[in-house]
Tab-separated table of C-alpha atoms in Angstrom:
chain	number	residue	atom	x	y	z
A	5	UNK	CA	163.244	175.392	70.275
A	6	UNK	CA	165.128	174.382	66.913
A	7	UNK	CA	167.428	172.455	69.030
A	8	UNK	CA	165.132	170.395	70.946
A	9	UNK	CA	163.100	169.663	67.485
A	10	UNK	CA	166.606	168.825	65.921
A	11	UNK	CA	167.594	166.457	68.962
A	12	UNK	CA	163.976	164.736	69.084
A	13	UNK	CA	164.004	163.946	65.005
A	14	UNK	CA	167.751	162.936	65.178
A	15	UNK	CA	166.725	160.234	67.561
A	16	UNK	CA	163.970	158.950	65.575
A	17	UNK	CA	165.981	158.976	62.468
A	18	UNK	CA	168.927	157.245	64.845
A	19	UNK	CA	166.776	154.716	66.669
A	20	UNK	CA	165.401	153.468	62.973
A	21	UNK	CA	168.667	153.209	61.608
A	22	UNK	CA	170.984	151.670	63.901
A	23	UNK	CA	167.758	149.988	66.472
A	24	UNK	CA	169.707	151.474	69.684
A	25	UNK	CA	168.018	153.997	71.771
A	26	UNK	CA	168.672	157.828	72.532
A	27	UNK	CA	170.235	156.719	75.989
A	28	UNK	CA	172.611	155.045	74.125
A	29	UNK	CA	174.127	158.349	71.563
A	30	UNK	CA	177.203	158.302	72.818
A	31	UNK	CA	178.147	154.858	72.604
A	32	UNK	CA	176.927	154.782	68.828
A	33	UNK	CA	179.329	157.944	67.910
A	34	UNK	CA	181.861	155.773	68.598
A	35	UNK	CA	181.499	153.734	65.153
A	36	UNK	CA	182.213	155.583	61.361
A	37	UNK	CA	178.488	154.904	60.044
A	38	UNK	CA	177.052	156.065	63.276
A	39	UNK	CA	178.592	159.390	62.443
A	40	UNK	CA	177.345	159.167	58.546
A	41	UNK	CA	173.829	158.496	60.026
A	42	UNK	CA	173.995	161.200	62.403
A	43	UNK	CA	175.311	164.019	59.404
A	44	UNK	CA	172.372	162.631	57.085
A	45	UNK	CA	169.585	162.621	60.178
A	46	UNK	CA	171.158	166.366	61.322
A	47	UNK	CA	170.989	167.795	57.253
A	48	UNK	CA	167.485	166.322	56.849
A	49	UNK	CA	166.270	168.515	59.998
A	50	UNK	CA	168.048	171.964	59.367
A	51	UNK	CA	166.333	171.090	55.266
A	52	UNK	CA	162.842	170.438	57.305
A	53	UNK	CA	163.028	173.123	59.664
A	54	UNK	CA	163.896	175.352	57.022
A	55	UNK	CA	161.012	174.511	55.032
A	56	UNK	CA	158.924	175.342	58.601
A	57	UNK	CA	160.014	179.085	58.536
A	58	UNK	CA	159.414	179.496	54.768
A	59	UNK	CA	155.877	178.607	55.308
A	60	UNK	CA	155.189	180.228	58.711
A	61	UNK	CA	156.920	183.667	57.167
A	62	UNK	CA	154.621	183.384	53.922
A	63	UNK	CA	151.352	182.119	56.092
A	64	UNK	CA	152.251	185.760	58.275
A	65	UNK	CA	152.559	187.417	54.823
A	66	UNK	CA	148.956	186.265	53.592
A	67	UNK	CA	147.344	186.783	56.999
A	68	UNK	CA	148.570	190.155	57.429
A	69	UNK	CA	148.572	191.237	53.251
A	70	UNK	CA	144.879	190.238	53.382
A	71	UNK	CA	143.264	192.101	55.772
A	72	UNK	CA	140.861	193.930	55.120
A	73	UNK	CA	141.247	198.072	55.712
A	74	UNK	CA	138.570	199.774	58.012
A	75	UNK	CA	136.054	201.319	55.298
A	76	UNK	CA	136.074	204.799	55.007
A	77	UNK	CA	132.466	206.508	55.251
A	78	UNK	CA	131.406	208.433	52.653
A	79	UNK	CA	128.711	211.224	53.036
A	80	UNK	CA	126.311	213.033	50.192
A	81	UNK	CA	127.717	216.866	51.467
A	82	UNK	CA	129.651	217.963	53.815
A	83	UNK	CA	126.739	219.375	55.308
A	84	UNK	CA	125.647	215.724	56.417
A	85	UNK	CA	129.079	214.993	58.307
A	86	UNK	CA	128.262	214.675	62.275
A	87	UNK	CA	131.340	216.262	62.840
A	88	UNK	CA	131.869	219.881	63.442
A	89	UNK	CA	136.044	219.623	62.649
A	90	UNK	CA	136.971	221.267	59.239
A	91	UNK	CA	138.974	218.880	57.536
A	92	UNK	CA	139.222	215.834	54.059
A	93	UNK	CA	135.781	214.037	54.143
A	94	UNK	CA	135.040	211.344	51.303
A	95	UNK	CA	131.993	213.010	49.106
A	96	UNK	CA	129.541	210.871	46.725
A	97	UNK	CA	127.307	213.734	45.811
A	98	UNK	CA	124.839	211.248	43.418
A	99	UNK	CA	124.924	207.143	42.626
A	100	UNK	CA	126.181	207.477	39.179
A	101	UNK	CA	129.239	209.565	39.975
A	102	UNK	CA	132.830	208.019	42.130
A	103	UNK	CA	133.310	209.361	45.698
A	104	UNK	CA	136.063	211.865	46.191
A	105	UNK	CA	137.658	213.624	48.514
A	106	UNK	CA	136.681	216.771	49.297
A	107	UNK	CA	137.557	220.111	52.402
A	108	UNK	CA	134.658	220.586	54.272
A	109	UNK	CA	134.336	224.014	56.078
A	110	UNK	CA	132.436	222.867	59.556
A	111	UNK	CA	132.871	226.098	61.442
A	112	UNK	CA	132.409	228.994	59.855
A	113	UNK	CA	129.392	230.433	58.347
A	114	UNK	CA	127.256	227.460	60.516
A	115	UNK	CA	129.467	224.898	58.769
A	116	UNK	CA	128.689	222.093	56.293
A	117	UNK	CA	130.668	223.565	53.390
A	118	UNK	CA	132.520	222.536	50.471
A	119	UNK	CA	135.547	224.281	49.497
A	120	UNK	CA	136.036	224.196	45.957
A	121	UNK	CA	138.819	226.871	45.694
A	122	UNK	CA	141.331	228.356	47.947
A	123	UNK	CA	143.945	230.670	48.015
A	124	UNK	CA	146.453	232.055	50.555
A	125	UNK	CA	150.009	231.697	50.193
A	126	UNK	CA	150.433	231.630	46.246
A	127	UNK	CA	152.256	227.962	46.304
A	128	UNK	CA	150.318	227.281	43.294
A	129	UNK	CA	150.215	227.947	39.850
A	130	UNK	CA	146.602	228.777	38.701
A	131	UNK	CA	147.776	229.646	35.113
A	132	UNK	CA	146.586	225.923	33.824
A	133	UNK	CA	144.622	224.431	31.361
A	134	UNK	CA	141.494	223.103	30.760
A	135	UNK	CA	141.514	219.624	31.376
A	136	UNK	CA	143.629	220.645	35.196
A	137	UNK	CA	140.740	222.812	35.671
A	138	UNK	CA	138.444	220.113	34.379
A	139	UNK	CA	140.187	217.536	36.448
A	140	UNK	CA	141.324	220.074	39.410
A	141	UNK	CA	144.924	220.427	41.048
A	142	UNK	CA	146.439	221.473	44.143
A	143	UNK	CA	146.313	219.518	47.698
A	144	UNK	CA	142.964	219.872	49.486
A	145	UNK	CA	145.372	220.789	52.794
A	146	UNK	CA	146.536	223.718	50.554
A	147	UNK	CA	146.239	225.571	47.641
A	148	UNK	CA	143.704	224.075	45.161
A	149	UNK	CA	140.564	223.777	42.958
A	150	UNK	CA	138.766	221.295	43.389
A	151	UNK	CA	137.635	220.777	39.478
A	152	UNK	CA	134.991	221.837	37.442
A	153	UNK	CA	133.742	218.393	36.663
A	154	UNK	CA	132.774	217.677	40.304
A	155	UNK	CA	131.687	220.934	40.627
A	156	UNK	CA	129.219	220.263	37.989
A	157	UNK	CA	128.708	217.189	39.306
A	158	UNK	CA	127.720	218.784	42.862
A	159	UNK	CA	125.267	221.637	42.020
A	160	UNK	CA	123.894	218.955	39.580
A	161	UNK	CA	122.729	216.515	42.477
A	162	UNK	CA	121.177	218.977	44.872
A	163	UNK	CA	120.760	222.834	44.985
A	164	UNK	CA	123.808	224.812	46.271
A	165	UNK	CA	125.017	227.980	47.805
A	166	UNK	CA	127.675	229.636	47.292
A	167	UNK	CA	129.989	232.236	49.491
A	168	UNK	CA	133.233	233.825	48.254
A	169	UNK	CA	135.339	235.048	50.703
A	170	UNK	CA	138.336	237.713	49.894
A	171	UNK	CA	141.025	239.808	51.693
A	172	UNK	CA	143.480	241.934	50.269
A	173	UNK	CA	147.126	242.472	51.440
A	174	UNK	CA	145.804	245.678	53.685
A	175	UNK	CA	143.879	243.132	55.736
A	176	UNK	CA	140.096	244.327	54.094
A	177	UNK	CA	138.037	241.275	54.364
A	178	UNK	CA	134.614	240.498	52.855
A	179	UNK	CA	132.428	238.248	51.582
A	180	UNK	CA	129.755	237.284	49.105
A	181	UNK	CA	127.030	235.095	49.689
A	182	UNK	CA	124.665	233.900	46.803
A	183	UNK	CA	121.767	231.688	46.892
A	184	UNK	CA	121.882	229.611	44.086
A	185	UNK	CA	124.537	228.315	42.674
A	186	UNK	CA	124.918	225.839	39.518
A	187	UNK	CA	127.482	224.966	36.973
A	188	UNK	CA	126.799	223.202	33.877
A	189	UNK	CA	128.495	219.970	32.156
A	190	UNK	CA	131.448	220.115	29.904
A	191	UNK	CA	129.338	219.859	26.768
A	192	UNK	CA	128.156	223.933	28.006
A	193	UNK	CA	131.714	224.500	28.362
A	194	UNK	CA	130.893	224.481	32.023
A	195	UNK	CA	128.765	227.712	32.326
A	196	UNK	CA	128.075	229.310	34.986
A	197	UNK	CA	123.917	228.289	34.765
A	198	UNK	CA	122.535	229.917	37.936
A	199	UNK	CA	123.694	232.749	40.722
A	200	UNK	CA	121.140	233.365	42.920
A	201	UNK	CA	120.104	236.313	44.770
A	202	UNK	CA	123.850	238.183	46.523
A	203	UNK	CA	124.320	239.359	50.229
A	204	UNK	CA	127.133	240.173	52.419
A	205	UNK	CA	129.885	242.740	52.427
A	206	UNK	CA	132.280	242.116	49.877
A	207	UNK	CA	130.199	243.213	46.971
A	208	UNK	CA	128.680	241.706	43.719
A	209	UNK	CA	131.445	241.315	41.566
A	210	UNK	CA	130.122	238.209	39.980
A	211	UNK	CA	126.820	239.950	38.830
A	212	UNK	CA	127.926	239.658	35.145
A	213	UNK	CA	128.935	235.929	35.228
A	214	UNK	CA	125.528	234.081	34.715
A	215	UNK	CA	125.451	232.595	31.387
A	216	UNK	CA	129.124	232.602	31.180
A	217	UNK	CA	131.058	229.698	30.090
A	218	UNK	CA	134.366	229.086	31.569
A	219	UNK	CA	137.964	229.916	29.529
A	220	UNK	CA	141.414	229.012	30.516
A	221	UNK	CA	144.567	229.689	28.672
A	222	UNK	CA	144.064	226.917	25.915
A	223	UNK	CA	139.993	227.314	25.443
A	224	UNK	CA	138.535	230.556	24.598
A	225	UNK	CA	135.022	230.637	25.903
A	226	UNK	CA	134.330	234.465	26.771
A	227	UNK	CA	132.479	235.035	23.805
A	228	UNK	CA	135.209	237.996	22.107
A	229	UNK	CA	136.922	236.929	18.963
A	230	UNK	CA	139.641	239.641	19.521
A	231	UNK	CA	141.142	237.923	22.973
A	232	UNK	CA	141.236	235.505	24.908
A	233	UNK	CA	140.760	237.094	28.235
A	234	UNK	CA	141.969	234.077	30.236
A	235	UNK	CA	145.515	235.028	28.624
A	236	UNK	CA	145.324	238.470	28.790
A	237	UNK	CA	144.409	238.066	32.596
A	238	UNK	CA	146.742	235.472	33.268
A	239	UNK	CA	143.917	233.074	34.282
A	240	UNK	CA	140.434	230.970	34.312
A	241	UNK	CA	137.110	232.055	34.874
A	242	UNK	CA	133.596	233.034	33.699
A	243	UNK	CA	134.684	235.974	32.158
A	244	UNK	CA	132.518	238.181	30.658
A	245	UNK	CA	133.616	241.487	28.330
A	246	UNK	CA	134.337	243.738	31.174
A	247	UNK	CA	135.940	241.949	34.320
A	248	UNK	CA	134.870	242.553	37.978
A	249	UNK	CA	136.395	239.594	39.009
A	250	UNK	CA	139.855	237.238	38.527
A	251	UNK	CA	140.089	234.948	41.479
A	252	UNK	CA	142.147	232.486	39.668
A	253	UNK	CA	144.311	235.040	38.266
A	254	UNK	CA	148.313	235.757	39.506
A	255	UNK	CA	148.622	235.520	43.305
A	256	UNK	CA	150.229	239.137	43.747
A	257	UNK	CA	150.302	242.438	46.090
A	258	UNK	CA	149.296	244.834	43.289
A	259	UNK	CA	146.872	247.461	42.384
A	260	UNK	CA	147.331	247.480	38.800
A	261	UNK	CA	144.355	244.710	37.489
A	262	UNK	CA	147.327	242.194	36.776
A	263	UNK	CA	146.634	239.708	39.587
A	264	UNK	CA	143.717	237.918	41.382
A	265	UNK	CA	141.114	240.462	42.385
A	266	UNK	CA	137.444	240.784	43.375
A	267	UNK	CA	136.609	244.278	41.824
A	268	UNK	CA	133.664	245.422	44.523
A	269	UNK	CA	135.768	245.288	47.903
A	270	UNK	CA	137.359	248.425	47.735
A	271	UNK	CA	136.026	249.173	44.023
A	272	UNK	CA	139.456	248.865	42.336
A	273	UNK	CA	142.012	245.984	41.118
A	274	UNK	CA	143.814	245.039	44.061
A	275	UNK	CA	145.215	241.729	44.209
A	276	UNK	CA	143.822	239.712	47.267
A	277	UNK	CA	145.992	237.525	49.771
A	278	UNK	CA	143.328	235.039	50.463
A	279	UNK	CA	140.583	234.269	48.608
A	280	UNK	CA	137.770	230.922	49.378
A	281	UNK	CA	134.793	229.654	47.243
A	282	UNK	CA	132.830	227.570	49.257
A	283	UNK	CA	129.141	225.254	48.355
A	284	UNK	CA	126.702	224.334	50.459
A	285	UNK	CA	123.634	222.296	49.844
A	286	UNK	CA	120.606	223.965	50.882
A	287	UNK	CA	118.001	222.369	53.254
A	288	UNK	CA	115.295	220.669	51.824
């Protein structure tokens, strides 16, 4: 294609210059300034066609930089996803608050639930401080919490549930199902403001909590002046003076009230190899 463009414009630029035709190329090669012309005419169309493919490449640049990405949709719960696959849906619980990203549980317990902590493998640290548990950490396709700020932001919007599941390393499984739940803003140090009525099989070991505010390693909010019981269990959580409950503490198999336990499932300290808080908002 170049060299029929090149062969085309070299004529032109020939025919003009010397006023013989293209059927007549061979006869003007013959002469020194026929040659001169022909060099010139050939260097202007490689400089022409050159400028061509600059423009075509950056027209293709603009064309593809500036289309515009398929919106993602963004629901008010996972309870209002038409989809019954568990998986990352984009949350915007209320209009004054940024979407995020959030698990949604979609088969268990009749789906539509938001995961806001989970634990099964012990990739992650939970030993962190307050603005990471402000904030949240971990990958929502593995070990994480999902932040106390959204959290707040969540119960805040709409009235929540709220079911804990546990299991320990001897396979026990249970769970705890309450029918309120709702956190308060930072300026409460995020207390625990309302646990609702408790069913299932794991036991209540979050009877204590309501009225808590939370603690973590570098913000004492358990109400003792002695300790900080976020430190002394290697945690975060509501804790109260006497703990029944560490979910966030050390992911360990132990029986010995140093790890992550949920005090009513076999009525000691065990530490538990999975353990899931998960929100729901109830039906209006």
């Amino acid at each position: 294609m170049k060299l029929t463009i090149c062969f085309l414009l070299y004529c032109v630029l020939y025919a003009g210059a010397t006023t013989k035709s293209c059927g007549t190329v061979d006869a003007a090669l013959d002469t020194p300034s026929s040659e001169r012309i022909l060099a010139q005419g050939l260097e202007m169309v490689l400089a022409k066609l050159a400028q061509m493919d600059r423009k075509l490449v950056q027209l293709h640049f603009d064309t593809t930089t500036t289309t515009p990405k398929p919106q993602v949709p963004s629901y008010s719960s996972c309870r209002n996803v038409p989809s019954n696959v568990s998986g990352v849906y984009l949350i915007n619980p209320n209009k004054d608050s940024a979407s995020f990203n959030v698990y949604c549980e979609q088969e268990k317990f009749e789906g539509g639930w938001i995961v806001m902590q989970h634990r099964f493998d012990g990739s992650v640290d939970f030993y962190r401080n307050w603005t990471q548990y402000r904030e949240g950490f971990g990958e929502l396709d593995s070990e994480f919490w999902l932040g106390l700020e959204r959290i707040h932001q969540l119960t805040t919007a709409r009235t929540h549930e709220l079911i804990v599941e546990v299991r320990d390393f001897r396979d026990n499984y249970g769970y705890a199902r309450y029918s309120s739940f709702h956190v308060d803003s930072e300026s409460e140090n995020y207390k625990l403001k309302v646990l609702g009525s408790y069913s299932g099989t794991a036991g209540n070991s979050m009877n204590y909590l309501v009225g808590r505010m939370f603690s973590t390693l570098d913000r004492d909010n358990d109400g003792n002046s002695d300790i900080n019981h976020a430190v002394t269990n290697h945690g975060a959580w509501w804790y109260p003076h006497g703990n029944w409950s560490n979910l966030n503490g050390p992911y360990k198999n132990t029986t010995d009230c140093k790890g992550n336990w949920w005090h009513s499932l076999k009525n000691d300290c065990r530490g538990l190899r999975f353990a899931r808080m998960m929100i729901r908002e109830l039906k209006r």
